[in-house]
mmCIF file of C-alpha atoms and ligand atoms in Angstrom:
data_model
loop_
_atom_site.group_PDB
_atom_site.id
_atom_site.type_symbol
_atom_site.label_atom_id
_atom_site.label_comp_id
_atom_site.label_asym_id
_atom_site.label_seq_id
_atom_site.Cartn_x
_atom_site.Cartn_y
_atom_site.Cartn_z
ATOM 1 C CA MET A 501 2.279 13.352 -7.152
ATOM 2 C CA ALA A 502 5.412 12.899 -5.067
ATOM 3 C CA LYS A 503 7.684 15.863 -4.485
ATOM 4 C CA LEU A 504 11.440 15.816 -4.950
ATOM 5 C CA CYS A 505 13.638 17.107 -2.160
ATOM 6 C CA ILE A 506 17.313 17.755 -2.778
ATOM 7 C CA ALA A 507 19.564 17.264 0.250
ATOM 8 C CA LEU A 508 22.106 20.067 0.064
ATOM 9 C CA ASP A 509 24.868 18.191 1.858
ATOM 10 C CA THR A 510 27.617 20.246 0.268
ATOM 11 C CA ASN A 511 29.503 23.513 0.688
ATOM 12 C CA LEU A 512 27.915 26.955 0.414
ATOM 13 C CA PRO A 513 29.132 27.918 -3.079
ATOM 14 C CA LYS A 514 27.932 24.630 -4.584
ATOM 15 C CA ALA A 515 24.636 24.775 -2.716
ATOM 16 C CA THR A 516 23.840 28.333 -3.786
ATOM 17 C CA GLU A 517 24.854 27.595 -7.368
ATOM 18 C CA LEU A 518 22.458 24.641 -7.466
ATOM 19 C CA VAL A 519 19.609 26.564 -5.838
ATOM 20 C CA ASP A 520 20.030 29.392 -8.365
ATOM 21 C CA ALA A 521 20.327 27.048 -11.326
ATOM 22 C CA LEU A 522 17.161 25.151 -10.396
ATOM 23 C CA ARG A 523 14.972 28.208 -9.947
ATOM 24 C CA GLY A 524 11.457 27.562 -11.198
ATOM 25 C CA TYR A 525 11.462 23.784 -10.716
ATOM 26 C CA PRO A 526 9.015 22.290 -8.203
ATOM 27 C CA LEU A 527 11.557 21.313 -5.567
ATOM 28 C CA VAL A 528 12.126 21.248 -1.852
ATOM 29 C CA PHE A 529 15.656 21.957 -0.622
ATOM 30 C CA LYS A 530 16.892 20.260 2.486
ATOM 31 C CA VAL A 531 19.473 21.903 4.721
ATOM 32 C CA GLY A 532 21.274 19.693 7.214
ATOM 33 C CA TYR A 533 24.044 20.136 9.757
ATOM 34 C CA LYS A 534 26.836 21.044 7.374
ATOM 35 C CA LEU A 535 25.200 24.077 5.815
ATOM 36 C CA PHE A 536 23.050 25.082 8.735
ATOM 37 C CA ILE A 537 25.775 25.148 11.367
ATOM 38 C CA GLY A 538 28.247 26.776 9.023
ATOM 39 C CA TYR A 539 26.104 29.253 7.143
ATOM 40 C CA HIS A 540 22.631 29.466 8.684
ATOM 41 C CA ARG A 541 20.609 32.243 6.993
ATOM 42 C CA ALA A 542 23.018 32.563 4.050
ATOM 43 C CA ILE A 543 21.499 29.362 2.724
ATOM 44 C CA THR A 544 18.019 29.283 4.284
ATOM 45 C CA ASP A 545 17.163 32.794 3.061
ATOM 46 C CA ARG A 546 18.502 32.015 -0.410
ATOM 47 C CA ILE A 547 16.231 28.980 -0.703
ATOM 48 C CA LYS A 548 13.185 30.974 0.375
ATOM 49 C CA GLU A 549 14.062 33.992 -1.813
ATOM 50 C CA ARG A 550 14.260 31.715 -4.850
ATOM 51 C CA GLY A 551 10.737 30.509 -4.124
ATOM 52 C CA PHE A 552 11.506 26.963 -2.947
ATOM 53 C CA GLU A 553 10.215 25.108 0.060
ATOM 54 C CA LEU A 554 12.742 24.886 2.887
ATOM 55 C CA PHE A 555 13.284 21.626 4.739
ATOM 56 C CA LEU A 556 15.402 22.069 7.872
ATOM 57 C CA ASP A 557 16.755 18.644 8.686
ATOM 58 C CA LEU A 558 17.939 19.314 12.222
ATOM 59 C CA LYS A 559 16.627 16.045 13.653
ATOM 60 C CA LEU A 560 15.767 17.643 16.970
ATOM 61 C CA HIS A 561 16.228 15.163 19.799
ATOM 62 C CA ASP A 562 16.245 16.734 23.236
ATOM 63 C CA ILE A 563 14.155 17.543 26.284
ATOM 64 C CA PRO A 564 10.708 18.994 25.524
ATOM 65 C CA ASN A 565 11.569 22.636 26.228
ATOM 66 C CA THR A 566 14.660 22.529 24.016
ATOM 67 C CA VAL A 567 12.766 20.870 21.189
ATOM 68 C CA ARG A 568 10.052 23.493 21.523
ATOM 69 C CA GLU A 569 12.616 26.320 21.223
ATOM 70 C CA GLY A 570 14.178 24.629 18.204
ATOM 71 C CA VAL A 571 10.833 24.365 16.434
ATOM 72 C CA LEU A 572 10.058 28.015 17.226
ATOM 73 C CA CYS A 573 13.357 29.107 15.667
ATOM 74 C CA ALA A 574 12.781 26.913 12.602
ATOM 75 C CA LYS A 575 9.369 28.546 12.212
ATOM 76 C CA ASP A 576 10.968 32.008 12.439
ATOM 77 C CA LEU A 577 13.353 31.062 9.641
ATOM 78 C CA GLY A 578 10.378 30.222 7.451
ATOM 79 C CA ALA A 579 11.032 26.484 7.408
ATOM 80 C CA ASP A 580 8.291 24.570 5.631
ATOM 81 C CA TYR A 581 9.438 21.310 7.224
ATOM 82 C CA VAL A 582 11.558 20.462 10.245
ATOM 83 C CA THR A 583 12.575 17.038 11.523
ATOM 84 C CA VAL A 584 12.194 15.836 15.103
ATOM 85 C CA HIS A 585 13.275 12.408 16.380
ATOM 86 C CA ILE A 586 10.113 10.622 17.451
ATOM 87 C CA SER A 587 12.158 8.933 20.184
ATOM 88 C CA ALA A 588 12.439 12.335 21.889
ATOM 89 C CA GLY A 589 9.118 11.168 23.336
ATOM 90 C CA ARG A 590 5.482 12.142 23.685
ATOM 91 C CA GLU A 591 5.945 15.411 25.608
ATOM 92 C CA ALA A 592 8.648 16.754 23.265
ATOM 93 C CA LEU A 593 6.377 15.963 20.311
ATOM 94 C CA ARG A 594 3.413 17.604 22.021
ATOM 95 C CA GLN A 595 5.349 20.806 22.645
ATOM 96 C CA ALA A 596 6.696 20.798 19.091
ATOM 97 C CA VAL A 597 3.151 20.535 17.722
ATOM 98 C CA GLU A 598 1.953 23.293 20.032
ATOM 99 C CA VAL A 599 4.337 25.888 18.583
ATOM 100 C CA ARG A 600 4.872 24.691 14.990
ATOM 101 C CA GLY A 601 2.514 27.127 13.249
ATOM 102 C CA ARG A 602 2.658 26.440 9.519
ATOM 103 C CA THR A 603 5.920 24.502 9.718
ATOM 104 C CA LYS A 604 5.266 20.833 9.076
ATOM 105 C CA LEU A 605 6.782 18.449 11.585
ATOM 106 C CA LEU A 606 8.410 15.321 10.236
ATOM 107 C CA GLY A 607 9.095 12.574 12.735
ATOM 108 C CA VAL A 608 12.278 10.597 12.205
ATOM 109 C CA SER A 609 11.563 6.935 12.912
ATOM 110 C CA LEU A 610 14.699 4.851 12.370
ATOM 111 C CA LEU A 611 17.598 6.348 10.422
ATOM 112 C CA THR A 612 17.940 4.756 6.991
ATOM 113 C CA SER A 613 21.583 4.047 7.796
ATOM 114 C CA LEU A 614 20.519 1.526 10.479
ATOM 115 C CA GLY A 615 19.542 -2.103 9.974
ATOM 116 C CA GLU A 616 18.213 -4.948 12.142
ATOM 117 C CA GLU A 617 21.685 -5.664 13.557
ATOM 118 C CA ASP A 618 22.061 -2.034 14.707
ATOM 119 C CA LEU A 619 18.709 -2.232 16.490
ATOM 120 C CA ALA A 620 19.861 -5.302 18.392
ATOM 121 C CA GLU A 621 23.127 -3.642 19.317
ATOM 122 C CA LEU A 622 21.256 -0.604 20.619
ATOM 123 C CA GLY A 623 19.181 -2.893 22.819
ATOM 124 C CA LEU A 624 16.016 -2.321 20.818
ATOM 125 C CA CYS A 625 14.772 -5.855 20.743
ATOM 126 C CA ARG A 626 11.655 -5.561 18.625
ATOM 127 C CA GLY A 627 12.015 -6.166 14.927
ATOM 128 C CA LYS A 628 12.654 -3.161 12.679
ATOM 129 C CA ASP A 629 9.117 -2.913 11.299
ATOM 130 C CA GLU A 630 7.475 -3.210 14.712
ATOM 131 C CA HIS A 631 9.823 -0.564 16.109
ATOM 132 C CA ILE A 632 9.098 1.851 13.270
ATOM 133 C CA LEU A 633 5.368 1.229 13.439
ATOM 134 C CA ARG A 634 5.271 2.032 17.154
ATOM 135 C CA LEU A 635 7.185 5.270 16.632
ATOM 136 C CA ALA A 636 5.038 6.277 13.655
ATOM 137 C CA LYS A 637 1.818 5.630 15.619
ATOM 138 C CA LEU A 638 3.005 7.879 18.420
ATOM 139 C CA ALA A 639 4.043 10.645 16.020
ATOM 140 C CA LEU A 640 0.679 10.677 14.258
ATOM 141 C CA GLU A 641 -1.221 10.443 17.517
ATOM 142 C CA MET A 642 0.618 13.590 18.638
ATOM 143 C CA GLY A 643 -0.268 15.404 15.410
ATOM 144 C CA LEU A 644 2.954 15.401 13.390
ATOM 145 C CA GLU A 645 2.417 15.818 9.661
ATOM 146 C CA GLY A 646 4.925 13.314 8.371
ATOM 147 C CA ILE A 647 7.133 10.314 9.055
ATOM 148 C CA VAL A 648 10.691 9.885 7.818
ATOM 149 C CA CYS A 649 11.326 6.224 7.042
ATOM 150 C CA SER A 650 12.921 4.118 4.340
ATOM 151 C CA GLY A 651 11.067 3.151 1.174
ATOM 152 C CA GLN A 652 11.003 -0.365 2.553
ATOM 153 C CA GLU A 653 8.514 0.632 5.254
ATOM 154 C CA VAL A 654 6.193 3.069 3.510
ATOM 155 C CA ARG A 655 3.684 0.462 2.361
ATOM 156 C CA LEU A 656 3.484 -1.122 5.804
ATOM 157 C CA LEU A 657 2.958 2.251 7.502
ATOM 158 C CA LYS A 658 0.305 3.386 5.049
ATOM 159 C CA GLU A 659 -1.578 0.085 5.358
ATOM 160 C CA GLU A 660 -1.321 -0.236 9.124
ATOM 161 C CA LEU A 661 -1.833 3.352 10.156
ATOM 162 C CA GLN A 662 -4.627 4.170 7.724
ATOM 163 C CA LYS A 663 -3.990 7.840 8.215
ATOM 164 C CA ASN A 664 -3.134 10.685 5.966
ATOM 165 C CA PHE A 665 0.495 11.573 6.520
ATOM 166 C CA LEU A 666 3.515 12.578 4.488
ATOM 167 C CA ALA A 667 5.835 9.648 3.887
ATOM 168 C CA VAL A 668 9.304 11.160 3.621
ATOM 169 C CA VAL A 669 11.842 8.787 2.078
ATOM 170 C CA PRO A 670 15.613 9.273 2.093
ATOM 171 C CA GLY A 671 18.047 6.504 1.135
ATOM 172 C CA VAL A 672 16.964 6.564 -2.517
ATOM 173 C CA ARG A 673 19.452 5.488 -5.156
ATOM 174 C CA LEU A 674 19.496 5.614 -8.940
ATOM 175 C CA GLU A 675 20.727 2.593 -10.870
ATOM 176 C CA GLY A 676 24.441 2.103 -10.387
ATOM 177 C CA ASP A 677 24.774 4.529 -7.457
ATOM 178 C CA PRO A 678 26.563 3.141 -4.379
ATOM 179 C CA SER A 679 24.516 2.898 -1.172
ATOM 180 C CA GLU A 680 27.513 4.146 0.903
ATOM 181 C CA ASP A 681 26.527 4.610 4.569
ATOM 182 C CA GLN A 682 22.825 3.949 3.898
ATOM 183 C CA LYS A 683 21.554 0.455 4.697
ATOM 184 C CA ARG A 684 17.820 0.532 3.962
ATOM 185 C CA VAL A 685 18.030 1.869 0.405
ATOM 186 C CA VAL A 686 15.449 1.628 -2.380
ATOM 187 C CA SER A 687 15.424 2.721 -6.003
ATOM 188 C CA LEU A 688 13.468 5.797 -7.072
ATOM 189 C CA GLU A 689 10.869 3.550 -8.745
ATOM 190 C CA GLU A 690 10.468 1.479 -5.573
ATOM 191 C CA ALA A 691 10.055 4.592 -3.429
ATOM 192 C CA LEU A 692 7.360 5.943 -5.743
ATOM 193 C CA GLN A 693 5.533 2.622 -6.031
ATOM 194 C CA ALA A 694 5.534 2.235 -2.266
ATOM 195 C CA GLY A 695 3.771 5.610 -1.925
ATOM 196 C CA ALA A 696 6.525 8.057 -0.952
ATOM 197 C CA ASP A 697 5.216 11.629 -0.806
ATOM 198 C CA LEU A 698 8.583 13.349 -0.481
ATOM 199 C CA VAL A 699 11.612 11.657 -2.046
ATOM 200 C CA VAL A 700 14.890 12.896 -0.568
ATOM 201 C CA MET A 701 18.007 12.611 -2.716
ATOM 202 C CA GLY A 702 21.453 13.908 -1.919
ATOM 203 C CA ARG A 703 24.636 12.354 -3.242
ATOM 204 C CA SER A 704 23.046 10.848 -6.355
ATOM 205 C CA VAL A 705 22.342 14.404 -7.501
ATOM 206 C CA LEU A 706 25.270 16.266 -5.962
ATOM 207 C CA ARG A 707 27.867 13.917 -7.403
ATOM 208 C CA ALA A 708 26.407 13.874 -10.896
ATOM 209 C CA GLU A 709 28.493 15.475 -13.618
ATOM 210 C CA ASN A 710 25.525 17.694 -14.394
ATOM 211 C CA PRO A 711 23.307 17.945 -11.290
ATOM 212 C CA VAL A 712 20.709 20.156 -13.027
ATOM 213 C CA LYS A 713 20.231 17.585 -15.789
ATOM 214 C CA LYS A 714 20.048 14.831 -13.168
ATOM 215 C CA VAL A 715 17.284 16.696 -11.330
ATOM 216 C CA GLU A 716 15.403 17.219 -14.617
ATOM 217 C CA ASP A 717 15.620 13.469 -15.333
ATOM 218 C CA ILE A 718 14.374 12.577 -11.858
ATOM 219 C CA LEU A 719 11.475 15.036 -12.133
ATOM 220 C CA LEU A 720 10.481 13.434 -15.424
ATOM 221 C CA LYS A 721 10.512 9.980 -13.836
ATOM 222 C CA ILE A 722 8.373 11.226 -10.950
ATOM 223 C CA ALA A 723 5.870 12.797 -13.351
HETATM 224 O O1 C5P B 1237 23.112 11.347 -0.008
HETATM 225 P P1 C5P B 1237 21.844 10.674 0.419
HETATM 226 O O2 C5P B 1237 20.815 10.624 -0.710
HETATM 227 O O3 C5P B 1237 22.073 9.348 1.106
HETATM 228 O O4 C5P B 1237 21.253 11.705 1.495
HETATM 229 C C1 C5P B 1237 20.136 11.406 2.285
HETATM 230 C C2 C5P B 1237 19.810 12.610 3.131
HETATM 231 O O5 C5P B 1237 18.695 12.334 3.933
HETATM 232 C C3 C5P B 1237 20.931 13.038 4.062
HETATM 233 O O6 C5P B 1237 20.914 14.454 4.102
HETATM 234 C C4 C5P B 1237 20.535 12.482 5.406
HETATM 235 O O7 C5P B 1237 20.969 13.293 6.475
HETATM 236 C C5 C5P B 1237 19.015 12.495 5.320
HETATM 237 N N1 C5P B 1237 18.308 11.478 6.118
HETATM 238 C C6 C5P B 1237 18.542 10.131 5.999
HETATM 239 N N2 C5P B 1237 17.867 9.230 6.782
HETATM 240 C C7 C5P B 1237 16.959 9.650 7.665
HETATM 241 C C8 C5P B 1237 16.684 11.019 7.775
HETATM 242 C C9 C5P B 1237 17.378 11.911 6.979
HETATM 243 O O8 C5P B 1237 19.361 9.742 5.147
HETATM 244 N N3 C5P B 1237 16.284 8.780 8.375
#
């Protein structure tokens, strides 16, 4: 069964309130720039102390030695997952794998906020699917545990790669929610049908009048 990951893209009081209120539910909490840069262990320790899995979404993208150090620090914080941009290249991925320990490495393929037109503008002339497939192949060859992609690509990757990996899917929207800055969005049902293993949801939950109830509803749909 797919797991639900809540992206805590909010301030510290709201994040800690939500983590405390959801104690006991089978959830992963994702910490990104906003909370990590501002509050670091105040939020990562809280997530671990409450018994949840910790997803550090730092999207490491640097020279191999710097990526290696980043992964080592994420491991020390007890991160269960950490993201690395696959486009950091083979050697950065190799060094990340070498030091990851029990922390699962998730390779970011193409951000879900980018579409075909962005690829062209960036000078990446292959089509979106071909680009993502190439990156995913490299990540799995190097031993990463998962690939971050949109729900639109999960089926293709699972069929083409024929490998066991965690398909991590952000850009998921509930009916009526705006896509905002995300371009490659799918509905929760589409993400699940496509084979997502970890469904990442941020604003759809955080902006709900009752986020706890919203999470309960989503968990029911996943089950
Ligand atoms: O609010 P929303 O549900 O769009 O949040 C999606 C989360 O997933 C954000 O925290 C964003 O940083 C993250 N993410 C993403 N696309 C990726 C990788 C991570 O949207 N490719």
